[in-house]
Amino acid sequence: MNVARSIEEARRLRRTMPESVGLVPTMGFLHEGHLALVRRAAAENRSTVVSLFVNPTQFGPAEDYTTYPRDLERDLSLLDAEGVDLVFAPTAEGLYPPGYDSWIDVGELGTRLEGAARPGHFRGVATVVTKLFHIVRPHRAYFGEKDAQQLAVIRKLTDDLDFDIEIVGCPIVRDPDGVAMSSRNTYLSARQRDSATALSRSLTLASDMWRGGERNAAVIRHAMESLLLAEPDTAIDYISIANPDTLLEIPWLDGPALISLAVRVGKTRLIDNTRIPPGFPK
Ligand code: PAF
């Protein structure tokens, strides 16, 4: 496995790779969710590239950029075991040298939900993903559906800016207790971990209500709220029941919907989501 620490090295190694090339962009501290993306990329391409980069420009000033978990050695050995061809692990100064000042403005889709709670977040995501696309020149790029809005923003960016790259969304990977895998789960105490199971339980409740015939978004949201707030140490940032393409809130679930939520458990902010398919449940 090759490891490139600079853009020049990544470009040089990329030129030698058999095509097609699959890229898995990550911020490292890998878990099974990331490895599922890596396995999918390896299955669908001749060469696999993984980027490991905690991107400073997608964190707000009061967010956890400096404390975000990092373990490069462990990540490299996990990726080596998966047969990854190239790891691109640049430095912050490498991607954003002094004087760097060009940005991808993602527009309306990036202003809702996560974008409203984390101003500038999607500008940072879109900028770094665009840079990675230019450096690695992948044929396909793999992203988790846990970050549903990020996936929607990247699909739109790819479309709007005419990148000739297939964006592949991969299903959420959960621990046995239902908690969606996330590098930030390491912040949770044992008690908070119990509370964190309320996110997936509230989504299951919402799907069950829909299957049982409930279509009123306010009724479903209220039931989710009650379940979440019954747990100690939880505070709801938002519960959204929205059109999956526009992310605009919908009052009735009479078509496909994305139910997503952001909840603080103690100081840790967690997100999760589920999709309601079009049409009636079987
Ligand atoms: O999902 C992530 O880990 C990050 O937002 C990404 C896509 C790697 C960009 O930094």
mmCIF file of C-alpha atoms and ligand atoms in Angstrom:
data_model
loop_
_atom_site.group_PDB
_atom_site.id
_atom_site.type_symbol
_atom_site.label_atom_id
_atom_site.label_comp_id
_atom_site.label_asym_id
_atom_site.label_seq_id
_atom_site.Cartn_x
_atom_site.Cartn_y
_atom_site.Cartn_z
ATOM 1 C CA MET A 1 0.000 0.000 0.000
ATOM 2 C CA ASN A 2 1.335 3.437 -0.927
ATOM 3 C CA VAL A 3 0.919 6.397 1.392
ATOM 4 C CA ALA A 4 1.096 9.917 -0.051
ATOM 5 C CA ARG A 5 1.525 12.861 2.310
ATOM 6 C CA SER A 6 1.643 15.548 -0.389
ATOM 7 C CA ILE A 7 -0.487 16.468 -3.397
ATOM 8 C CA GLU A 8 2.462 15.941 -5.771
ATOM 9 C CA GLU A 9 3.097 12.435 -4.447
ATOM 10 C CA ALA A 10 -0.601 11.539 -4.654
ATOM 11 C CA ARG A 11 -0.737 12.769 -8.262
ATOM 12 C CA ARG A 12 2.403 10.847 -9.207
ATOM 13 C CA LEU A 13 1.118 7.592 -7.665
ATOM 14 C CA ARG A 14 -2.372 8.074 -9.127
ATOM 15 C CA ARG A 15 -0.883 8.201 -12.643
ATOM 16 C CA THR A 16 0.456 4.647 -12.175
ATOM 17 C CA MET A 17 -2.860 3.139 -10.998
ATOM 18 C CA PRO A 18 -4.926 0.740 -13.112
ATOM 19 C CA GLU A 19 -8.370 2.223 -13.816
ATOM 20 C CA SER A 20 -11.109 2.420 -12.739
ATOM 21 C CA VAL A 21 -10.301 4.190 -9.482
ATOM 22 C CA GLY A 22 -12.637 4.335 -6.465
ATOM 23 C CA LEU A 23 -12.121 7.049 -3.827
ATOM 24 C CA VAL A 24 -13.292 6.855 -0.205
ATOM 25 C CA PRO A 25 -12.893 10.295 1.431
ATOM 26 C CA THR A 26 -12.689 10.046 5.250
ATOM 27 C CA MET A 27 -11.530 12.010 8.259
ATOM 28 C CA GLY A 28 -9.818 8.899 9.638
ATOM 29 C CA PHE A 29 -10.265 7.165 12.992
ATOM 30 C CA LEU A 30 -11.803 4.423 10.926
ATOM 31 C CA HIS A 31 -14.634 2.133 11.988
ATOM 32 C CA GLU A 32 -16.661 -0.612 10.290
ATOM 33 C CA GLY A 33 -18.800 2.007 8.539
ATOM 34 C CA HIS A 34 -15.721 3.355 6.732
ATOM 35 C CA LEU A 35 -14.476 -0.157 6.012
ATOM 36 C CA ALA A 36 -17.815 -1.017 4.378
ATOM 37 C CA LEU A 37 -17.210 1.916 1.977
ATOM 38 C CA VAL A 38 -13.667 0.705 1.316
ATOM 39 C CA ARG A 39 -14.870 -2.856 0.571
ATOM 40 C CA ARG A 40 -17.534 -1.554 -1.792
ATOM 41 C CA ALA A 41 -14.987 0.647 -3.591
ATOM 42 C CA ALA A 42 -12.578 -2.306 -3.866
ATOM 43 C CA ALA A 43 -15.333 -4.558 -5.245
ATOM 44 C CA GLU A 44 -16.358 -2.039 -7.910
ATOM 45 C CA ASN A 45 -12.977 -0.682 -9.076
ATOM 46 C CA ARG A 46 -9.544 -1.953 -10.038
ATOM 47 C CA SER A 47 -7.824 0.514 -7.693
ATOM 48 C CA THR A 48 -8.901 1.972 -4.367
ATOM 49 C CA VAL A 49 -7.779 5.266 -2.833
ATOM 50 C CA VAL A 50 -8.701 6.335 0.713
ATOM 51 C CA SER A 51 -8.096 9.860 1.975
ATOM 52 C CA LEU A 52 -7.472 10.483 5.673
ATOM 53 C CA PHE A 53 -7.820 14.170 6.469
ATOM 54 C CA VAL A 54 -9.506 15.979 9.346
ATOM 55 C CA ASN A 55 -10.632 18.948 7.314
ATOM 56 C CA PRO A 56 -10.350 22.147 9.395
ATOM 57 C CA THR A 57 -12.577 24.197 7.087
ATOM 58 C CA GLN A 58 -15.718 22.179 7.833
ATOM 59 C CA PHE A 59 -15.513 22.758 11.617
ATOM 60 C CA GLY A 60 -16.989 25.843 13.275
ATOM 61 C CA PRO A 61 -14.828 27.853 15.735
ATOM 62 C CA ALA A 62 -16.566 26.260 18.765
ATOM 63 C CA GLU A 63 -16.510 22.732 17.321
ATOM 64 C CA ASP A 64 -14.215 19.756 17.986
ATOM 65 C CA TYR A 65 -11.516 20.160 15.282
ATOM 66 C CA THR A 66 -8.594 19.982 17.736
ATOM 67 C CA THR A 67 -10.048 17.136 19.810
ATOM 68 C CA TYR A 68 -11.454 15.108 16.883
ATOM 69 C CA PRO A 69 -10.050 11.560 17.362
ATOM 70 C CA ARG A 70 -7.013 10.703 15.231
ATOM 71 C CA ASP A 71 -4.941 7.509 14.938
ATOM 72 C CA LEU A 72 -2.985 7.424 11.683
ATOM 73 C CA GLU A 73 -1.001 4.249 12.464
ATOM 74 C CA ARG A 74 -4.125 2.240 13.280
ATOM 75 C CA ASP A 75 -5.944 3.597 10.194
ATOM 76 C CA LEU A 76 -3.026 2.643 7.945
ATOM 77 C CA SER A 77 -2.882 -0.919 9.252
ATOM 78 C CA LEU A 78 -6.663 -1.345 8.816
ATOM 79 C CA LEU A 79 -6.453 -0.058 5.241
ATOM 80 C CA ASP A 80 -3.440 -2.188 4.444
ATOM 81 C CA ALA A 81 -5.401 -5.254 5.596
ATOM 82 C CA GLU A 82 -8.226 -4.264 3.213
ATOM 83 C CA GLY A 83 -5.816 -4.221 0.256
ATOM 84 C CA VAL A 84 -6.173 -0.467 -0.392
ATOM 85 C CA ASP A 85 -3.752 0.737 -3.090
ATOM 86 C CA LEU A 86 -3.177 4.325 -2.054
ATOM 87 C CA VAL A 87 -3.796 6.322 1.105
ATOM 88 C CA PHE A 88 -3.718 10.088 0.726
ATOM 89 C CA ALA A 89 -3.074 11.678 4.129
ATOM 90 C CA PRO A 90 -2.165 15.323 3.469
ATOM 91 C CA THR A 91 -1.362 17.956 6.080
ATOM 92 C CA ALA A 92 -3.655 20.938 6.656
ATOM 93 C CA GLU A 93 -0.899 23.252 5.328
ATOM 94 C CA GLY A 94 -0.566 21.048 2.245
ATOM 95 C CA LEU A 95 -4.222 21.413 1.277
ATOM 96 C CA TYR A 96 -4.632 24.967 2.568
ATOM 97 C CA PRO A 97 -1.307 26.788 2.188
ATOM 98 C CA PRO A 98 -0.966 30.361 3.484
ATOM 99 C CA GLY A 99 -3.106 32.673 1.378
ATOM 100 C CA TYR A 100 -5.533 29.925 0.344
ATOM 101 C CA ASP A 101 -8.864 31.648 -0.348
ATOM 102 C CA SER A 102 -11.040 29.821 -2.897
ATOM 103 C CA TRP A 103 -14.277 28.157 -1.840
ATOM 104 C CA ILE A 104 -17.167 26.138 -3.182
ATOM 105 C CA ASP A 105 -20.445 27.804 -2.224
ATOM 106 C CA VAL A 106 -23.095 25.068 -2.233
ATOM 107 C CA GLY A 107 -26.203 27.281 -2.144
ATOM 108 C CA GLU A 108 -29.587 26.540 -0.603
ATOM 109 C CA LEU A 109 -29.296 22.805 -0.032
ATOM 110 C CA GLY A 110 -26.374 23.503 2.280
ATOM 111 C CA THR A 111 -28.243 26.059 4.385
ATOM 112 C CA ARG A 112 -30.841 23.712 5.917
ATOM 113 C CA LEU A 113 -30.603 21.217 8.824
ATOM 114 C CA GLU A 114 -26.881 20.586 9.401
ATOM 115 C CA GLY A 115 -26.080 23.734 7.425
ATOM 116 C CA ALA A 116 -28.323 25.846 9.677
ATOM 117 C CA ALA A 117 -26.839 24.310 12.831
ATOM 118 C CA ARG A 118 -23.259 24.464 11.507
ATOM 119 C CA PRO A 119 -22.858 27.600 9.332
ATOM 120 C CA GLY A 120 -20.076 27.177 6.759
ATOM 121 C CA HIS A 121 -19.886 23.410 7.304
ATOM 122 C CA PHE A 122 -20.928 22.427 3.782
ATOM 123 C CA ARG A 123 -18.743 25.086 2.192
ATOM 124 C CA GLY A 124 -15.809 23.356 3.889
ATOM 125 C CA VAL A 125 -17.013 19.877 2.908
ATOM 126 C CA ALA A 126 -17.684 20.874 -0.706
ATOM 127 C CA THR A 127 -14.308 22.602 -0.999
ATOM 128 C CA VAL A 128 -12.259 19.703 0.339
ATOM 129 C CA VAL A 129 -14.230 17.111 -1.660
ATOM 130 C CA THR A 130 -13.696 19.163 -4.830
ATOM 131 C CA LYS A 131 -9.956 19.334 -4.108
ATOM 132 C CA LEU A 132 -9.830 15.569 -3.476
ATOM 133 C CA PHE A 133 -11.708 14.941 -6.736
ATOM 134 C CA HIS A 134 -9.168 17.043 -8.647
ATOM 135 C CA ILE A 135 -6.155 15.440 -6.982
ATOM 136 C CA VAL A 136 -7.293 11.794 -7.126
ATOM 137 C CA ARG A 137 -9.440 11.958 -10.292
ATOM 138 C CA PRO A 138 -11.609 8.979 -9.242
ATOM 139 C CA HIS A 139 -14.219 7.316 -11.437
ATOM 140 C CA ARG A 140 -16.401 6.640 -8.409
ATOM 141 C CA ALA A 141 -16.528 8.163 -4.911
ATOM 142 C CA TYR A 142 -18.135 6.503 -1.895
ATOM 143 C CA PHE A 143 -19.991 8.249 0.936
ATOM 144 C CA GLY A 144 -22.078 6.964 3.851
ATOM 145 C CA GLU A 145 -25.828 7.561 3.973
ATOM 146 C CA LYS A 146 -25.535 8.482 7.656
ATOM 147 C CA ASP A 147 -24.513 11.950 6.479
ATOM 148 C CA ALA A 148 -27.586 12.162 4.278
ATOM 149 C CA GLN A 149 -27.402 15.908 3.680
ATOM 150 C CA GLN A 150 -23.682 15.720 2.909
ATOM 151 C CA LEU A 151 -24.441 13.033 0.334
ATOM 152 C CA ALA A 152 -27.200 15.200 -1.217
ATOM 153 C CA VAL A 153 -24.869 18.231 -1.302
ATOM 154 C CA ILE A 154 -22.063 16.220 -2.928
ATOM 155 C CA ARG A 155 -24.429 14.728 -5.519
ATOM 156 C CA LYS A 156 -25.623 18.242 -6.413
ATOM 157 C CA LEU A 157 -22.094 19.643 -6.487
ATOM 158 C CA THR A 158 -20.959 16.823 -8.778
ATOM 159 C CA ASP A 159 -23.903 17.459 -11.043
ATOM 160 C CA ASP A 160 -23.737 21.270 -11.023
ATOM 161 C CA LEU A 161 -19.964 21.404 -11.588
ATOM 162 C CA ASP A 162 -19.965 18.610 -14.201
ATOM 163 C CA PHE A 163 -17.612 16.228 -12.443
ATOM 164 C CA ASP A 164 -17.462 12.995 -14.419
ATOM 165 C CA ILE A 165 -17.607 10.963 -11.191
ATOM 166 C CA GLU A 166 -20.230 8.490 -10.013
ATOM 167 C CA ILE A 167 -21.282 9.245 -6.431
ATOM 168 C CA VAL A 168 -22.128 6.040 -4.580
ATOM 169 C CA GLY A 169 -24.147 6.238 -1.347
ATOM 170 C CA CYS A 170 -23.696 3.294 1.035
ATOM 171 C CA PRO A 171 -26.078 2.119 3.782
ATOM 172 C CA ILE A 172 -25.640 3.168 7.411
ATOM 173 C CA VAL A 173 -23.663 0.635 9.471
ATOM 174 C CA ARG A 174 -24.948 0.207 13.039
ATOM 175 C CA ASP A 175 -23.550 -1.333 16.191
ATOM 176 C CA PRO A 176 -25.622 -4.178 17.687
ATOM 177 C CA ASP A 177 -27.369 -1.655 20.024
ATOM 178 C CA GLY A 178 -28.602 0.261 16.954
ATOM 179 C CA VAL A 179 -26.278 3.270 17.288
ATOM 180 C CA ALA A 180 -25.023 4.399 13.871
ATOM 181 C CA MET A 181 -21.235 4.081 13.695
ATOM 182 C CA SER A 182 -19.400 7.383 14.039
ATOM 183 C CA SER A 183 -15.907 8.389 15.113
ATOM 184 C CA ARG A 184 -17.592 10.771 17.587
ATOM 185 C CA ASN A 185 -19.197 7.832 19.471
ATOM 186 C CA THR A 186 -15.878 7.511 21.312
ATOM 187 C CA TYR A 187 -16.788 10.704 23.218
ATOM 188 C CA LEU A 188 -19.768 8.966 24.915
ATOM 189 C CA SER A 189 -19.695 7.613 28.478
ATOM 190 C CA ALA A 190 -21.408 4.238 29.099
ATOM 191 C CA ARG A 191 -24.536 6.031 30.369
ATOM 192 C CA GLN A 192 -24.571 8.392 27.384
ATOM 193 C CA ARG A 193 -24.133 5.441 25.051
ATOM 194 C CA ASP A 194 -27.440 4.055 26.427
ATOM 195 C CA SER A 195 -29.097 7.418 25.779
ATOM 196 C CA ALA A 196 -27.630 7.456 22.252
ATOM 197 C CA THR A 197 -29.637 4.346 21.351
ATOM 198 C CA ALA A 198 -32.720 6.622 21.480
ATOM 199 C CA LEU A 199 -31.786 8.106 18.076
ATOM 200 C CA SER A 200 -32.215 4.838 16.177
ATOM 201 C CA ARG A 201 -35.151 3.810 18.376
ATOM 202 C CA SER A 202 -36.957 7.042 17.523
ATOM 203 C CA LEU A 203 -36.365 6.417 13.806
ATOM 204 C CA THR A 204 -37.701 2.866 14.117
ATOM 205 C CA LEU A 205 -40.739 4.264 15.925
ATOM 206 C CA ALA A 206 -41.282 6.749 13.073
ATOM 207 C CA SER A 207 -41.053 3.997 10.426
ATOM 208 C CA ASP A 208 -43.401 1.779 12.432
ATOM 209 C CA MET A 209 -45.942 4.604 12.739
ATOM 210 C CA TRP A 210 -45.727 5.189 8.984
ATOM 211 C CA ARG A 211 -46.185 1.447 8.346
ATOM 212 C CA GLY A 212 -49.180 1.542 10.665
ATOM 213 C CA GLY A 213 -50.752 4.237 8.452
ATOM 214 C CA GLU A 214 -49.750 7.489 10.189
ATOM 215 C CA ARG A 215 -49.011 10.189 7.601
ATOM 216 C CA ASN A 216 -49.040 13.366 9.691
ATOM 217 C CA ALA A 217 -45.443 14.551 10.093
ATOM 218 C CA ALA A 218 -46.241 16.587 13.231
ATOM 219 C CA VAL A 219 -47.681 13.520 14.986
ATOM 220 C CA ILE A 220 -44.638 11.410 14.099
ATOM 221 C CA ARG A 221 -42.224 14.180 15.131
ATOM 222 C CA HIS A 222 -43.970 14.586 18.471
ATOM 223 C CA ALA A 223 -43.723 10.836 19.224
ATOM 224 C CA MET A 224 -40.003 10.898 18.347
ATOM 225 C CA GLU A 225 -39.457 13.910 20.591
ATOM 226 C CA SER A 226 -41.134 12.203 23.577
ATOM 227 C CA LEU A 227 -39.011 9.081 23.122
ATOM 228 C CA LEU A 228 -35.766 11.075 22.833
ATOM 229 C CA LEU A 229 -36.418 13.416 25.752
ATOM 230 C CA ALA A 230 -37.296 10.491 28.050
ATOM 231 C CA GLU A 231 -33.552 9.662 28.072
ATOM 232 C CA PRO A 232 -31.168 11.447 30.448
ATOM 233 C CA ASP A 233 -28.688 13.926 28.964
ATOM 234 C CA THR A 234 -30.422 14.385 25.583
ATOM 235 C CA ALA A 235 -31.213 17.687 23.854
ATOM 236 C CA ILE A 236 -32.765 17.799 20.390
ATOM 237 C CA ASP A 237 -31.153 20.076 17.782
ATOM 238 C CA TYR A 238 -33.723 19.158 15.132
ATOM 239 C CA ILE A 239 -36.040 16.432 13.924
ATOM 240 C CA SER A 240 -36.711 16.827 10.229
ATOM 241 C CA ILE A 241 -39.248 15.089 8.026
ATOM 242 C CA ALA A 242 -38.346 16.309 4.570
ATOM 243 C CA ASN A 243 -38.370 15.725 0.851
ATOM 244 C CA PRO A 244 -35.208 13.632 0.304
ATOM 245 C CA ASP A 245 -34.070 15.692 -2.707
ATOM 246 C CA THR A 246 -34.784 19.263 -1.606
ATOM 247 C CA LEU A 247 -34.646 18.666 2.185
ATOM 248 C CA LEU A 248 -37.664 20.968 2.507
ATOM 249 C CA GLU A 249 -39.987 19.967 5.359
ATOM 250 C CA ILE A 250 -43.177 18.144 4.378
ATOM 251 C CA PRO A 251 -46.397 18.167 6.439
ATOM 252 C CA TRP A 252 -47.621 14.787 5.129
ATOM 253 C CA LEU A 253 -45.736 11.586 4.366
ATOM 254 C CA ASP A 254 -47.535 10.787 1.154
ATOM 255 C CA GLY A 255 -44.360 10.185 -0.889
ATOM 256 C CA PRO A 256 -40.702 9.432 -0.219
ATOM 257 C CA ALA A 257 -39.278 11.164 2.836
ATOM 258 C CA LEU A 258 -36.032 11.538 4.711
ATOM 259 C CA ILE A 259 -36.470 11.517 8.479
ATOM 260 C CA SER A 260 -33.316 12.890 10.044
ATOM 261 C CA LEU A 261 -32.306 14.176 13.420
ATOM 262 C CA ALA A 262 -29.470 15.760 15.340
ATOM 263 C CA VAL A 263 -29.382 15.210 19.087
ATOM 264 C CA ARG A 264 -26.866 16.252 21.706
ATOM 265 C CA VAL A 265 -26.070 13.519 24.190
ATOM 266 C CA GLY A 266 -24.128 15.344 26.865
ATOM 267 C CA LYS A 267 -21.700 17.460 24.823
ATOM 268 C CA THR A 268 -21.636 15.064 21.861
ATOM 269 C CA ARG A 269 -23.736 15.939 18.842
ATOM 270 C CA LEU A 270 -24.997 12.857 16.994
ATOM 271 C CA ILE A 271 -26.943 12.563 13.740
ATOM 272 C CA ASP A 272 -28.927 9.704 12.224
ATOM 273 C CA ASN A 273 -31.655 9.180 9.635
ATOM 274 C CA THR A 274 -33.972 6.777 7.888
ATOM 275 C CA ARG A 275 -35.750 6.837 4.569
ATOM 276 C CA ILE A 276 -39.460 6.365 3.944
ATOM 277 C CA PRO A 277 -39.913 4.773 0.514
ATOM 278 C CA PRO A 278 -42.397 6.051 -2.063
ATOM 279 C CA GLY A 279 -45.760 4.298 -2.064
ATOM 280 C CA PHE A 280 -47.565 2.244 0.514
ATOM 281 C CA PRO A 281 -45.886 -0.288 2.795
ATOM 282 C CA LYS A 282 -46.283 -3.948 1.876
HETATM 283 O O1 PAF B 1 -17.813 12.518 5.948
HETATM 284 C C1 PAF B 1 -16.645 12.876 6.213
HETATM 285 O O2 PAF B 1 -15.889 12.165 6.870
HETATM 286 C C2 PAF B 1 -16.152 14.238 5.731
HETATM 287 O O3 PAF B 1 -17.156 15.181 5.780
HETATM 288 C C3 PAF B 1 -15.516 14.171 4.328
HETATM 289 C C4 PAF B 1 -16.528 13.784 3.266
HETATM 290 C C5 PAF B 1 -14.361 13.196 4.327
HETATM 291 C C6 PAF B 1 -14.966 15.561 3.959
HETATM 292 O O4 PAF B 1 -14.025 15.992 4.872
#
